[in-house]
Coordinates of C-alpha atoms in Angstrom, one line a residue:
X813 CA -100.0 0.3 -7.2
X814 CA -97.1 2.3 -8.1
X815 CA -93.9 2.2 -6.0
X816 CA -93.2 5.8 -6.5
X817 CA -96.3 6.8 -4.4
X818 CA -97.8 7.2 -1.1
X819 CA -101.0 5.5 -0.2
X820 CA -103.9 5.6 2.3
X821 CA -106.1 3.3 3.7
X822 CA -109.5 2.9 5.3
X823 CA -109.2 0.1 8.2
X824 CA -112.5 1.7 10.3
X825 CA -114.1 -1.7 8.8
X826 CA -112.1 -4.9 10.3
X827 CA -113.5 -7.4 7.8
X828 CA -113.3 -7.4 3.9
X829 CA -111.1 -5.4 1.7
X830 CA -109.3 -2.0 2.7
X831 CA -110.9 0.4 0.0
X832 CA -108.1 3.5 -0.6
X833 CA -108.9 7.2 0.7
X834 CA -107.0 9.0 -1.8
X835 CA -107.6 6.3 -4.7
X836 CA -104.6 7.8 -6.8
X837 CA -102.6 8.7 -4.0
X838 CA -99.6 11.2 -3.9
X839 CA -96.4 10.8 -5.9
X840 CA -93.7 10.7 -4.7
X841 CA -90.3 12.3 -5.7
X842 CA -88.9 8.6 -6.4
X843 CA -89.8 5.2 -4.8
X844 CA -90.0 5.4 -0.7
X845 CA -88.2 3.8 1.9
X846 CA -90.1 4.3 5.0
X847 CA -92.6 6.3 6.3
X848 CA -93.5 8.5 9.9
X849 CA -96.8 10.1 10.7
X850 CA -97.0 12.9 12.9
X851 CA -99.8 14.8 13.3
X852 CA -101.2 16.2 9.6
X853 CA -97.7 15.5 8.2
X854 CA -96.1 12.3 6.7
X855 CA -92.8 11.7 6.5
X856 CA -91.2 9.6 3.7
X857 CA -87.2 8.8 3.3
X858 CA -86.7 8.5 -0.5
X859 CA -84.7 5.8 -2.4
X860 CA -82.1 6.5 -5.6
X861 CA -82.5 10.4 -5.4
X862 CA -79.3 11.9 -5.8
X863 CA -81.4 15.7 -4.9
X864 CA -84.1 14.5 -2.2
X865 CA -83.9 12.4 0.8
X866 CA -87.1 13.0 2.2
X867 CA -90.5 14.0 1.6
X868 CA -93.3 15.6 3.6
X869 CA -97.1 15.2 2.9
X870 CA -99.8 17.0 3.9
X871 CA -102.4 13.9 4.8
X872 CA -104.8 16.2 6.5
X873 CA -107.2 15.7 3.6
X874 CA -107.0 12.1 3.5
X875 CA -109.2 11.9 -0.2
X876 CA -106.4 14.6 -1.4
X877 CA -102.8 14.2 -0.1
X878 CA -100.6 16.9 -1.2
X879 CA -96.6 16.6 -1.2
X880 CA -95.6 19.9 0.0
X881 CA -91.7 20.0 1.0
X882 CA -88.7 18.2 0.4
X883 CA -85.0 18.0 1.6
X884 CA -81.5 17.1 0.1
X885 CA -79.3 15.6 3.0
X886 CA -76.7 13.7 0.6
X887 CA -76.1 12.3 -2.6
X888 CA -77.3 8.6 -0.9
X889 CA -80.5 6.5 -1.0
X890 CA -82.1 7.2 2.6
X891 CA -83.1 4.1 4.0
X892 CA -85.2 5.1 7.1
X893 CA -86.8 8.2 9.1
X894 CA -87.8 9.1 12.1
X895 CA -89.7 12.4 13.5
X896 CA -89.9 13.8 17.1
X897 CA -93.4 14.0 18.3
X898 CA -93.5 17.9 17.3
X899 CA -92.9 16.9 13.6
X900 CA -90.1 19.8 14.4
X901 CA -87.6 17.5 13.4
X902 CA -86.8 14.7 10.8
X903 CA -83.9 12.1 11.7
X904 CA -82.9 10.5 8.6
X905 CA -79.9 7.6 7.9
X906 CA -78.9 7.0 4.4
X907 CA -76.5 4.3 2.5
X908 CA -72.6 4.2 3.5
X909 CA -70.9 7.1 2.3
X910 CA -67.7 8.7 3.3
X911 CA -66.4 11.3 5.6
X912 CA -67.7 13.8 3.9
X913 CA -71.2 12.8 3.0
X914 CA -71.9 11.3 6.1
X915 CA -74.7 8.9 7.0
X916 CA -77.3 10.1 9.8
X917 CA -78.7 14.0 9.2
X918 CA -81.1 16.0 11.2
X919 CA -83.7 18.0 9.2
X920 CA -85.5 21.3 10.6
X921 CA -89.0 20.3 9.3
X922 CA -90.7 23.2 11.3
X923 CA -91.1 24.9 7.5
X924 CA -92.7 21.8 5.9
X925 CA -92.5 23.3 2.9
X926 CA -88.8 24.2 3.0
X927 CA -86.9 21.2 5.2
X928 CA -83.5 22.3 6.2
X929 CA -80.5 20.0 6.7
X930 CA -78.7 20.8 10.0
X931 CA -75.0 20.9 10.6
X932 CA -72.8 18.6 8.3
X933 CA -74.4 15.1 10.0
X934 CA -72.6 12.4 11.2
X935 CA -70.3 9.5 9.7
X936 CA -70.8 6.2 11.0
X937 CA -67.5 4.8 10.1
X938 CA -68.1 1.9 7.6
X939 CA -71.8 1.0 9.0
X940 CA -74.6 0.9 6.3
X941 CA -77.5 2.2 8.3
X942 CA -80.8 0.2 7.9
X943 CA -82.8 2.0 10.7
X944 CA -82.9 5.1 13.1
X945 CA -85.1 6.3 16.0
X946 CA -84.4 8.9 18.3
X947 CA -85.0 8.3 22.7
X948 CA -84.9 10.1 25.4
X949 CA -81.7 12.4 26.5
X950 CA -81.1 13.2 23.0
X951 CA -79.7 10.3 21.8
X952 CA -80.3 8.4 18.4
X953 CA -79.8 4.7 18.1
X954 CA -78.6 4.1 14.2
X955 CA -78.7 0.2 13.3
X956 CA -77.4 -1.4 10.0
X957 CA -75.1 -3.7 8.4
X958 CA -70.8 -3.5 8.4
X959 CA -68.7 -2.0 10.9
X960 CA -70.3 -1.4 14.1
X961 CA -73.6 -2.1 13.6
X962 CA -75.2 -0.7 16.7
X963 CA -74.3 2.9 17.4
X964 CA -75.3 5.3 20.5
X965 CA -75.1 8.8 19.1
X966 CA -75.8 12.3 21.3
X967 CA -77.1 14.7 19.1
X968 CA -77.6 17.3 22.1
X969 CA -75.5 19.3 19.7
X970 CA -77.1 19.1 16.8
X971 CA -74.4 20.4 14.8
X972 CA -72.1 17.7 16.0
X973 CA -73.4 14.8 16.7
X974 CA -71.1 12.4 18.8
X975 CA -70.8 8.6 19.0
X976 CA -71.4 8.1 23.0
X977 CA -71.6 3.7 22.4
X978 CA -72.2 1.3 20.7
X979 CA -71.3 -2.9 19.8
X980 CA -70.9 -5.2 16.9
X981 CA -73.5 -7.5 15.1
X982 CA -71.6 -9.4 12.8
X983 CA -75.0 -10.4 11.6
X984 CA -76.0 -7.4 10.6
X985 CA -79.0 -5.4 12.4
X986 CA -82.1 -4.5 10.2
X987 CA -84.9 -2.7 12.9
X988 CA -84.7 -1.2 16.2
X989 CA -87.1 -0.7 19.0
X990 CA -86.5 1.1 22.5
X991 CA -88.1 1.9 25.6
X992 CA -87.2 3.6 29.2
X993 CA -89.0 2.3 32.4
X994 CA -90.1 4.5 34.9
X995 CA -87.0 2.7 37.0
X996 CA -84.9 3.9 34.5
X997 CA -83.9 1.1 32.7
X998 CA -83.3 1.0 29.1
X999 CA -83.5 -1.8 26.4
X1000 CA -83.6 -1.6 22.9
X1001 CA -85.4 -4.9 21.0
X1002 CA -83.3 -5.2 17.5
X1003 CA -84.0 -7.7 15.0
X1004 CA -80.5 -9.3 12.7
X1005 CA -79.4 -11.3 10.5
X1006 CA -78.6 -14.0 13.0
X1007 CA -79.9 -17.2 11.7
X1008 CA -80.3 -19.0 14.9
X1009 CA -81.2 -15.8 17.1
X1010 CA -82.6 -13.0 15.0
X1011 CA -84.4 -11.3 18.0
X1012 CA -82.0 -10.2 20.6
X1013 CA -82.3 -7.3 23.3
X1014 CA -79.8 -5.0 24.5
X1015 CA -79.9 -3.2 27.8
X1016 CA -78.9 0.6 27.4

């Protein structure tokens, strides 16, 4: 399979092979990084692409996926996405940059076919974001490798997002999970780089 495309698979069987829905799949408008499903639409962060950062697919003819919007959020690889439950709006974290280019964007993906970067993004200040996900009272968590690797950012503005926390992992931090409990408490489940502790949990 090619790495430039986006495939589907049949899992209504649970034994024997997974036979593809749409056996030639959709391409791509380079090799993906990740990928979010929400409703018809997925959502795929794209790798190398100096003009797009993300793609959206129209998978609700699973036998013929059709890409049908894309959006330019920096001159960076995009490393991961995530989409509010609306599919209104596409989070997206990219390779360092600078000041200027900025690592995490918000996209206005209400027009799939024309996704719109809002405001100018935010600059993580040395980090080198491996994963994003957005939880409740508007906050994103960003996670990745180099200077502060865990990050707490408000995007109730979204066209300023603010750091409101964060703390270091030497080790690096690769995924994030999160949940609230109906008592209110908070936790987020990251995996690191830690060779003796790779699974740790942080309470919000």
């Amino acid at each position: 399979m090619e790495k430039d495309k986006l495939y589907n698979f049949d899992l209504s069987s649970k034994n024997g092979s997974r036979p593809t829905l749409d056996p030639n799949g959709v391409s791509l408008s380079k090799e993906g990084t990740s990928v979010y499903v929400v409703g018809n639409y997925a959502y795929v962060s794209i790798k190398g692409d100096n003009n797009v950062q993300l793609d959206i697919i129209d998978i609700s003819n699973p036998t013929n996926m059709v890409k049908v919007g894309s959006a330019d959020v920096n001159n960076q690889s995009a490393q991961d996405v995530y989409v509010n439950a609306t599919g209104t709006r596409a989070y997206i974290v990219t390779n360092a940059t600078s000041p200027d280019e900025r690592e995490f964007h918000i996209v206005n993906a209400e027009n799939k076919s024309n996704p719109v970067k809002i405001g100018p993004g935010y600059y993580t200040n040395g980090m080198s974001p491996e994963g994003v996900e957005v939880v409740p009272g508007n906050r994103a968590i960003i996670v990745g490798q180099g200077g502060e690797e865990y990050q707490v950012v408000n995007i109730s503005n979204e066209q300023a997002p603010v750091r409101c926390g964060g703390t270091h992992f030497n080790s690096g931090i690769f995924d994030s999970a999160s949940v609230l409990e109906s008592d209110g408490n908070a936790y987020s489940y990251i995996v690191t780089g830690d060779a003796y502790s790779e699974f740790k949990i942080i309470e919000g």
